[in-house]
Tab-separated table of C-alpha atoms in Angstrom:
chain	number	residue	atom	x	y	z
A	1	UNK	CA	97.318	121.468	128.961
A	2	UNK	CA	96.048	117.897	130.131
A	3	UNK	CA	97.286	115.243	128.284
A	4	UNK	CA	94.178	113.228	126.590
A	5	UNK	CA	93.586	109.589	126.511
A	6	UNK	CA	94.940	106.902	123.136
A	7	UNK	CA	94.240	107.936	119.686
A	8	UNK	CA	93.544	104.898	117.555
A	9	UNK	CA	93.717	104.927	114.056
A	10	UNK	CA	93.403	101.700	111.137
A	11	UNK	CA	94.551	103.010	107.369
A	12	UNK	CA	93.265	100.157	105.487
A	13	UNK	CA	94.502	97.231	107.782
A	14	UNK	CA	97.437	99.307	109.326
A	15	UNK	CA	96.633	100.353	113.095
A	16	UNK	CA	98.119	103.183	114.823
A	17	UNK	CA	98.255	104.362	118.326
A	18	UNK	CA	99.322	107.832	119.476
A	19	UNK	CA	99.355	108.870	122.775
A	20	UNK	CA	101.019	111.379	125.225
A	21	UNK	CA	99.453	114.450	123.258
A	22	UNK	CA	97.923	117.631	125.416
A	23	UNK	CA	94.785	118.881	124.249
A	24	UNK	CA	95.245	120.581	121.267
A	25	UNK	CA	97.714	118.045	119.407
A	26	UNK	CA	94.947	115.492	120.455
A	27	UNK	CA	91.951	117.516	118.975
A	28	UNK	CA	94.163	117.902	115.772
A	29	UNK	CA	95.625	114.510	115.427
A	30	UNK	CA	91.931	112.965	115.520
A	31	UNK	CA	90.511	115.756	113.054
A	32	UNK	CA	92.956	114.576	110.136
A	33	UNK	CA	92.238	111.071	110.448
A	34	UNK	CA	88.872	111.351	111.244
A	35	UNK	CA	87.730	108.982	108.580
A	36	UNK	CA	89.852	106.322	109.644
A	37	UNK	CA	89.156	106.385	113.534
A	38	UNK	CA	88.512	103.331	115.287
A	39	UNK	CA	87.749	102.333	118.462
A	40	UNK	CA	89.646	99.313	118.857
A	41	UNK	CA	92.473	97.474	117.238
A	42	UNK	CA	92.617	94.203	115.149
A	43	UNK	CA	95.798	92.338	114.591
A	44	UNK	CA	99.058	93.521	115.378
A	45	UNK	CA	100.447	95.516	112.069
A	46	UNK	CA	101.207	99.165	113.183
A	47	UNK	CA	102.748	101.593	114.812
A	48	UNK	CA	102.570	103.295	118.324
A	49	UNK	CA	103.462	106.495	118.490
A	50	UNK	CA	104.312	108.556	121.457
A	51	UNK	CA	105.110	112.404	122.323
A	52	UNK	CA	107.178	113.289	125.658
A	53	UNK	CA	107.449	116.846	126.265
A	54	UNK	CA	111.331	117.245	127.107
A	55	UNK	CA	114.404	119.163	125.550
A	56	UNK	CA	115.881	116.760	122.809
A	57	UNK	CA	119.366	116.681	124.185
A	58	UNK	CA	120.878	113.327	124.773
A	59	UNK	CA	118.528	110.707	123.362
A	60	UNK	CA	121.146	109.386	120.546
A	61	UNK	CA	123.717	106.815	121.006
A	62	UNK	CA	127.277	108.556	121.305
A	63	UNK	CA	130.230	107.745	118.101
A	64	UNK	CA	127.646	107.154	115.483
A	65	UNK	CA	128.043	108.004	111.994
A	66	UNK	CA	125.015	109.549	110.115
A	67	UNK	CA	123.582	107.179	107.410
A	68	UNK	CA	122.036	110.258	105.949
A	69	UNK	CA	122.256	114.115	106.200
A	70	UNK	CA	119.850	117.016	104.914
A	71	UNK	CA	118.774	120.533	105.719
A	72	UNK	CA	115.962	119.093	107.738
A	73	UNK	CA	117.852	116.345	109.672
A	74	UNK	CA	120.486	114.057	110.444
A	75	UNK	CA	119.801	110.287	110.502
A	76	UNK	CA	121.763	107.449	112.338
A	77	UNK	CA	120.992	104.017	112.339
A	78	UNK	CA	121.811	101.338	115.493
A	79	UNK	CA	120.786	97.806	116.514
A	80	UNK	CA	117.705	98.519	114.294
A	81	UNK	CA	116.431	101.826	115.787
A	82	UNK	CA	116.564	104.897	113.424
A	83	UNK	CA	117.445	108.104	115.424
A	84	UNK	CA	116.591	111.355	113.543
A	85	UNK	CA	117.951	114.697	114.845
A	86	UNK	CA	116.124	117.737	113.848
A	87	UNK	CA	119.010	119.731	114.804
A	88	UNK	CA	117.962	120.595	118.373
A	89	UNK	CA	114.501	121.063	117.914
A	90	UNK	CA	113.319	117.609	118.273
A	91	UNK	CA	114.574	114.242	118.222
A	92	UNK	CA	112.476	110.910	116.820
A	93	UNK	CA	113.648	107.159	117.621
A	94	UNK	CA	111.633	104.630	115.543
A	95	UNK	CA	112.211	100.893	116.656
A	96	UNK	CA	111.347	98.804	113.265
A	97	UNK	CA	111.285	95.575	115.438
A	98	UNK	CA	109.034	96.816	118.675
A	99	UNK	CA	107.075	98.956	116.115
A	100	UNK	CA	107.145	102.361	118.314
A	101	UNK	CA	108.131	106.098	117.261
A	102	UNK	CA	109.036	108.428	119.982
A	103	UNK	CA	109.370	112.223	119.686
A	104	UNK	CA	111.460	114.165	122.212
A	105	UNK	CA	110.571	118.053	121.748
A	106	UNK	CA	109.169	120.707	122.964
A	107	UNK	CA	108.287	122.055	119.461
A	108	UNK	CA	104.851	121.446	119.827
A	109	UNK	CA	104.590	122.498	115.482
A	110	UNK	CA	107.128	120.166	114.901
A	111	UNK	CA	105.462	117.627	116.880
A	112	UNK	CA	102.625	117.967	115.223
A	113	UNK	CA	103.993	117.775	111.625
A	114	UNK	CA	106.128	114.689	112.635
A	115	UNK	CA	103.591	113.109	113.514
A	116	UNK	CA	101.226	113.254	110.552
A	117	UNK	CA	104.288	112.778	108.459
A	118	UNK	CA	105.044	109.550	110.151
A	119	UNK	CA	102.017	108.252	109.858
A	120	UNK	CA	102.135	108.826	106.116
A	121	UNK	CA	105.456	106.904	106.058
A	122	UNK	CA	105.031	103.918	107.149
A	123	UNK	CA	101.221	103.478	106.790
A	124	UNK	CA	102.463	103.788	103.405
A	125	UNK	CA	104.982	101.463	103.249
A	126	UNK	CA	103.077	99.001	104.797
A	127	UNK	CA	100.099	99.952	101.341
A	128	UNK	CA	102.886	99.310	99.010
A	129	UNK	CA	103.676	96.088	100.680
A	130	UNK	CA	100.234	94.940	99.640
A	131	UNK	CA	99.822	96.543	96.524
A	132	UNK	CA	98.018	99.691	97.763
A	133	UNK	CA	99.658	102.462	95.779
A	134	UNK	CA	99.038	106.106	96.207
A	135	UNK	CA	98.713	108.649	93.508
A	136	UNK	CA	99.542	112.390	93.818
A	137	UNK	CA	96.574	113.555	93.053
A	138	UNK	CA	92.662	114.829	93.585
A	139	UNK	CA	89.883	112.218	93.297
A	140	UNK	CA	85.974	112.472	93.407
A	141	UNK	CA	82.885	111.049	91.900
A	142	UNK	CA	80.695	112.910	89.808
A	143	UNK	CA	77.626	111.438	87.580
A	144	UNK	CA	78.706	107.918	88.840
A	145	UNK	CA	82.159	108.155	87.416
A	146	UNK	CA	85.737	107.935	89.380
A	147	UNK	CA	87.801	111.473	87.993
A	148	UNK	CA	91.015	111.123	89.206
A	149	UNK	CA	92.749	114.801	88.489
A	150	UNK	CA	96.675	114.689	88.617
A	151	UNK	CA	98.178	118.416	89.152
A	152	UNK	CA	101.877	118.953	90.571
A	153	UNK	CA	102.289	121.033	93.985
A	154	UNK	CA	100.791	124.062	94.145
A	155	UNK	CA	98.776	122.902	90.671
A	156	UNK	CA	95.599	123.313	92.047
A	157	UNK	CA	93.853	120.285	93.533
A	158	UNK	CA	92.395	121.154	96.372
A	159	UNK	CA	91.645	124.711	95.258
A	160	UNK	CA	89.723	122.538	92.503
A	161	UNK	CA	88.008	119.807	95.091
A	162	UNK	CA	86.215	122.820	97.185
A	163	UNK	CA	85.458	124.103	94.228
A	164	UNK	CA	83.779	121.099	93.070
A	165	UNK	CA	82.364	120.860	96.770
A	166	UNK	CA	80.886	124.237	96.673
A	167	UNK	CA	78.964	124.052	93.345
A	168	UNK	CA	78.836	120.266	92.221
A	169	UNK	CA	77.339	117.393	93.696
A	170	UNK	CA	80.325	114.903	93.936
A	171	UNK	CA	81.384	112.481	96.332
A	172	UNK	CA	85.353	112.383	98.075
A	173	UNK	CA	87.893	109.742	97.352
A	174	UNK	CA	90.830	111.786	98.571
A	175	UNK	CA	92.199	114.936	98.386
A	176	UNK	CA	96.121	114.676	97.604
A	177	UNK	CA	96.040	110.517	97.321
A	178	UNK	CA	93.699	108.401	96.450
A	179	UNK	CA	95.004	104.800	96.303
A	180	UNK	CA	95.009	102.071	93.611
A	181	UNK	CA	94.941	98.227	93.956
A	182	UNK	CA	96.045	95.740	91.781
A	183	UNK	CA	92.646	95.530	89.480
A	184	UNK	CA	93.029	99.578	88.974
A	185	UNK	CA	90.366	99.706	90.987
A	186	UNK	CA	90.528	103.222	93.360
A	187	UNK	CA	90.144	102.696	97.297
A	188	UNK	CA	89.371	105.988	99.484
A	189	UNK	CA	92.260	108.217	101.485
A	190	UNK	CA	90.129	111.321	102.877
A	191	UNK	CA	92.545	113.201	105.023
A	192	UNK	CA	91.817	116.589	105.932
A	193	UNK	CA	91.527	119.595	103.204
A	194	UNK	CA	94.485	122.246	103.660
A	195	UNK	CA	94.136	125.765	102.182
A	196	UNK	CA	96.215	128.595	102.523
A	197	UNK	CA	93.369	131.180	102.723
A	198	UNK	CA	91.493	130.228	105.310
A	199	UNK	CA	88.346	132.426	103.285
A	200	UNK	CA	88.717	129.499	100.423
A	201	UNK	CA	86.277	127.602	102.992
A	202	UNK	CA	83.978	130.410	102.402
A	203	UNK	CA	80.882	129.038	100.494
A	204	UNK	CA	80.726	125.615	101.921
A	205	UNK	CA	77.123	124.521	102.852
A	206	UNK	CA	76.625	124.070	106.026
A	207	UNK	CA	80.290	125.073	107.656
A	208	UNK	CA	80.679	124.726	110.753
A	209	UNK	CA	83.766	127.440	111.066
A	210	UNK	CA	84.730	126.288	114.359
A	211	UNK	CA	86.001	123.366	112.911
A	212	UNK	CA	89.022	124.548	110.727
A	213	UNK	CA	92.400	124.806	112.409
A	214	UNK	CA	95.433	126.249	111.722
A	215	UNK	CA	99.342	124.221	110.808
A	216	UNK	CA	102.472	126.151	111.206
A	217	UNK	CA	104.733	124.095	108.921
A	218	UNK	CA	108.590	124.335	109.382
A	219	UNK	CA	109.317	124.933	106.043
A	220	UNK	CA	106.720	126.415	104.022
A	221	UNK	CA	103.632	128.789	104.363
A	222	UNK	CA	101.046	128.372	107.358
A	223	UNK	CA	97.721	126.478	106.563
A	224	UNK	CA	94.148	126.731	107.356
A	225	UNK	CA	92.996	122.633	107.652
A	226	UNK	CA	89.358	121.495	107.711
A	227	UNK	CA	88.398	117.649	108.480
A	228	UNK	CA	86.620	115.432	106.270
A	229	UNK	CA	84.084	114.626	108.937
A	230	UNK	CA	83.018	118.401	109.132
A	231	UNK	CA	81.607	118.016	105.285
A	232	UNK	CA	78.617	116.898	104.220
A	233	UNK	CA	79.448	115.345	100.883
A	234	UNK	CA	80.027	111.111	100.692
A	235	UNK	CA	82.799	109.158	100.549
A	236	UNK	CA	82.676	106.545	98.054
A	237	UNK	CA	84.355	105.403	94.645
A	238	UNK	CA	82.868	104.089	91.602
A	239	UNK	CA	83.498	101.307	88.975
A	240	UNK	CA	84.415	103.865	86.059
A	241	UNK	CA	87.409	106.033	85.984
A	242	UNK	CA	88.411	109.251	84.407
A	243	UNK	CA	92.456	110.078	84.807
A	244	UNK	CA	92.902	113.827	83.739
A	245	UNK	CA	96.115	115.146	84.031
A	246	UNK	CA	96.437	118.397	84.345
A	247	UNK	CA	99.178	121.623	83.593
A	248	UNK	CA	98.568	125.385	84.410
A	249	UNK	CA	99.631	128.030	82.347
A	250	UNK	CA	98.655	131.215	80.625
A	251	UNK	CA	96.072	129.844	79.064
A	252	UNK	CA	93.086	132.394	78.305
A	253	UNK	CA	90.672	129.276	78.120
A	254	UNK	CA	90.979	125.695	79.504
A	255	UNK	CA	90.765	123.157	76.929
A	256	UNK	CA	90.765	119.257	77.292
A	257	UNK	CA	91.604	116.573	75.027
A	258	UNK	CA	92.994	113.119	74.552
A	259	UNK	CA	96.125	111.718	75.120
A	260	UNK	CA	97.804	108.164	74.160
A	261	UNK	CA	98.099	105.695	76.716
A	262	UNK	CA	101.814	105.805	76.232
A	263	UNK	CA	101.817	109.296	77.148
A	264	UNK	CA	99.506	108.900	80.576
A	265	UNK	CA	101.861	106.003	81.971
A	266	UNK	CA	104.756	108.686	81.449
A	267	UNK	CA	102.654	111.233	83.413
A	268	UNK	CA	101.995	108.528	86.170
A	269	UNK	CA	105.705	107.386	86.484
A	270	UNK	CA	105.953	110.629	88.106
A	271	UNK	CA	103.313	111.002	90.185
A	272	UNK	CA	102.314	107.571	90.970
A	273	UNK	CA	105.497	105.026	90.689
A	274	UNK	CA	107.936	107.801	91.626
A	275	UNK	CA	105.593	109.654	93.774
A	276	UNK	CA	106.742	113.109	93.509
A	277	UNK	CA	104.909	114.726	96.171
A	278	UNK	CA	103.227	112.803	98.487
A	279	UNK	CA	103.294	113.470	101.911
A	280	UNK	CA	105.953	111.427	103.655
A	281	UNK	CA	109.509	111.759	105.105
A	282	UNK	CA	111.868	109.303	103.008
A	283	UNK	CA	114.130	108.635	106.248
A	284	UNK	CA	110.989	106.438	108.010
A	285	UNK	CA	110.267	104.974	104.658
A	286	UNK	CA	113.729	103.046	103.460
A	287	UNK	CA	115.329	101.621	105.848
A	288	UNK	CA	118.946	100.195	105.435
A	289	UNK	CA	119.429	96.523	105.099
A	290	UNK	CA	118.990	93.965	102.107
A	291	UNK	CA	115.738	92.514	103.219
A	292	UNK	CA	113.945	96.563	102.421
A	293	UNK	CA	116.162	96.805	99.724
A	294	UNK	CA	113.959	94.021	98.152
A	295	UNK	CA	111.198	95.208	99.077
A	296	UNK	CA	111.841	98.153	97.710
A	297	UNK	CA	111.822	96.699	94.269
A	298	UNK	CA	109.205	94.496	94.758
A	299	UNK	CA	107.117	97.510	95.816
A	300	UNK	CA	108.426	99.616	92.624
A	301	UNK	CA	107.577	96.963	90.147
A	302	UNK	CA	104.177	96.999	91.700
A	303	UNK	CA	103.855	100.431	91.120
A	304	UNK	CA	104.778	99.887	87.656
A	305	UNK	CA	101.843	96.953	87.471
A	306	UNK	CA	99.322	99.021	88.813
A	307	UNK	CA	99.747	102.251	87.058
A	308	UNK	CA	99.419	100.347	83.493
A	309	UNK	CA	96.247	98.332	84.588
A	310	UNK	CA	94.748	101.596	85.863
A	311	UNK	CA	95.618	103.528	82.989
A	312	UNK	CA	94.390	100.536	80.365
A	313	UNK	CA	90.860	100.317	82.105
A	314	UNK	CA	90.797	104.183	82.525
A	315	UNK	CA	89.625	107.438	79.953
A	316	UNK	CA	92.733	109.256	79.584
A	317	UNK	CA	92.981	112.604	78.991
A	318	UNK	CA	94.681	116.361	79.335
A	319	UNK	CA	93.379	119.562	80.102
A	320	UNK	CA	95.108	123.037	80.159
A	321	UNK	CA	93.734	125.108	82.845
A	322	UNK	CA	93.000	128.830	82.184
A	323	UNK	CA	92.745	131.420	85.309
A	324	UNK	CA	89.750	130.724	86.038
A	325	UNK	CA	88.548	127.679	88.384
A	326	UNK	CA	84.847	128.226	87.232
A	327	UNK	CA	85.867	127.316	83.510
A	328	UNK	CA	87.973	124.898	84.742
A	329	UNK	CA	85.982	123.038	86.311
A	330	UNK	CA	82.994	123.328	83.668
A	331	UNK	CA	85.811	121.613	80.618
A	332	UNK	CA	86.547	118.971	83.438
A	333	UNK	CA	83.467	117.559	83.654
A	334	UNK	CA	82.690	118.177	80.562
C-alpha cells in the first residue's frame, strides 16, 4: 500500500510526528487521536516517530547486556538510545536526546500497537512532568457534573460509557484516562472507544459503521475500535466532580453509598499514583540514569498531591454493580 503523508499530533502541549505508515496504519493512527490532531506544530517538546518496513535483524549494537528482560521484550541501553527487541518480530530504537522512535518490522499488528503504546509513554511522562496525572478510569458529564467512575480491567468502563452514550445525554472526558491537574480540576483525554463485540456499537445514534476498525493485539483478545470524532456527543468537563469507585460482583442489585475520604485516596493510590492499568509500556517510560530517577519521585509525589486535592474537592462514593448495566447505570446517576 502507498505510504501516506506526516501525522501530527499535540497531547496537551506534547507534539508528535509519525510518518512512514501505508494506508491503513495511517487511517488508524489518525482515528485514535482524532481529537488531538493538528495541523502544525508549536515548540519543540515531542516525539517523531517513524515505521520502516524491514526484517528486524541487526539493528542493535553487538556485546550489550540487557538492562531489562520480560516475556514481551528485551531492553538494552547505549550512549542514550534504548533498543527494545521484541524477540524477532520487531525491533524499536528510541533516542531520548534527538527525540525519535524507530520501528523495524514487518509486523504490521505490532507496529500498530507500538505505536499507540509509545505515544502513551512518553506523552505521559512528559503530563507527569507538569503535573498532568492520569487516572484509570471512565469520565463524563451528566446534569453539569464531572463523574469520574474508577473500575479495574475488564470492570466495565467502557461497556458503561456506551451505555451512558446510548441512553443518556452526557458529554466525554475520556474513556480509560481522564487527567487531573494540580487544582483537581479534570482536563479531557478522548482516545478512541475499544469493545470486544463489535455489536456493543449497536444502538448508537447516528453510527456511521464504516467507521469502526478492528486491533489484533499480541497478547490479549482482538478489538473492535470506534473514534471519538465519529460520535456525536461533546467533549467538555465541568467545575463539579463525582469520583465513584466501583467493584463487580454477584450482586443481585447495584447499590451506592458513601465512603471516607481516607478510604477513596487508598482506592486512588492504585489507580491514579500507581497507575495500575493505563496504557503504556514501562521500558519507554523510566529510563536509567539519576537525573529520571528524580524525576521519578518528583512525578510520584505529585501524584500523591493531586489525588488528595481531587479527592478533598470531590463527592466520594462506592457502588456495587449488579448484572445488569441498565440498573447500573440508573444507581450511578442517581
Amino acid at each position: 500500500m502507498q505510504e501516506r503523508t506526516k501525522i501530527l499530533i499535540n497531547i496537551h502541549g506534547f507534539n508528535i510526528s509519525v510518518e512512514g505508515l501505508n494506508e491503513e496504519l495511517y487511517k488508524k493512527v489518525r482515528s485514535d487521536f482524532s481529537y488531538f490532531l493538528v495541523d502544525r506544530l508549536e515548540g519543540s517538546q515531542g516525539l517523531a516517530i517513524s515505521w520502516i518496513e524491514e526484517e528486524p535483524h541487526g539493528k542493535i549494537p553487538k556485546n550489550l547486556y540487557p538492562v531489562k528482560q520480560s516475556a514481551n521484550s528485551m531492553t538494552y541501553d547505549s550512549d542514550g538510545i534504548r533498543y527494545n527487541d521484541y524477540y524477532s518480530k520487531a525491533t524499536t530504537v528510541l533516542d531520548y536526546k534527538n527525540r525519535t522512535f524507530t520501528l523495524f518490522s514487518k509486523n504490521q499488528d505490532l507496529v500498530y500497537e507500538l505505536i499507540f503504546l509509545i505515544i502513551q509513554s512518553r506523552s505521559g511522562k512528559y503530563l507527569d512532568s507538569i503535573g498532568f496525572h492520569k487516572i484509570h478510569a471512565c469520565a463524563f458529564v451528566y446534569d453539569k457534573t464531572n463523574y469520574i467512575l474508577i473500575l479495574p480491567s475488564k470492570g466495565g468502563k467502557s461497556t458503561t460509557l456506551l451505555h451512558l452514550l446510548k441512553k443518556y445525554d452526557v458529554d466525554i472526558i475520556s474513556d480509560d484516562s481522564p487527567i487531573v491537574d494540580s487544582k483537581g480540576g479534570l482536563y479531557p483525554y478522548p482516545l478512541r472507544l475499544g469493545v470486544e463485540k463489535r455489536q456493543d456499537y449497536d444502538g448508537l445514534f447516528g453510527l456511521d459503521k464504516d467507521a469502526i476498525y478492528d486491533f489484533t493485539r499480541q497478547h490479549y483478545s482482538k478489538k473492535y475500535l470506534l473514534p471519538i470524532s465519529a460520535l456525536r456527543n461533546n467533549i467538555s468537563v465541568a467545575s463539579n466532580t463525582k469520583v465513584i469507585f466501583g467493584f463487580r460482583g454477584s450482586f443481585e442489585k447495584p447499590k451506592k453509598y458513601k465512603i471516607s475520604k481516607v478510604k477513596a485516596f487508598q482506592f486512588m493510590w492504585y489507580h491514579m499514583i500507581i497507575g495500575v492499568g493505563l496504557p503504556m509500556i514501562i521500558e519507554y517510560f523510566i529510563e536509567n540514569n539519576i537525573k529520571d530517577y528524580l524525576l521519578n519521585f518528583r512525578i510520584l509525589i505529585s501524584r500523591i498531591r493531586n489525588a488528595i486535592i481531587l479527592i478533598m474537592k470531590s463527592n466520594c462514593s462506592s457502588i456495587e454493580l449488579s448484572s445488569s448495566i441498565e440498573e447500573n447505570v440508573k444507581e450511578l446517576l442517581r
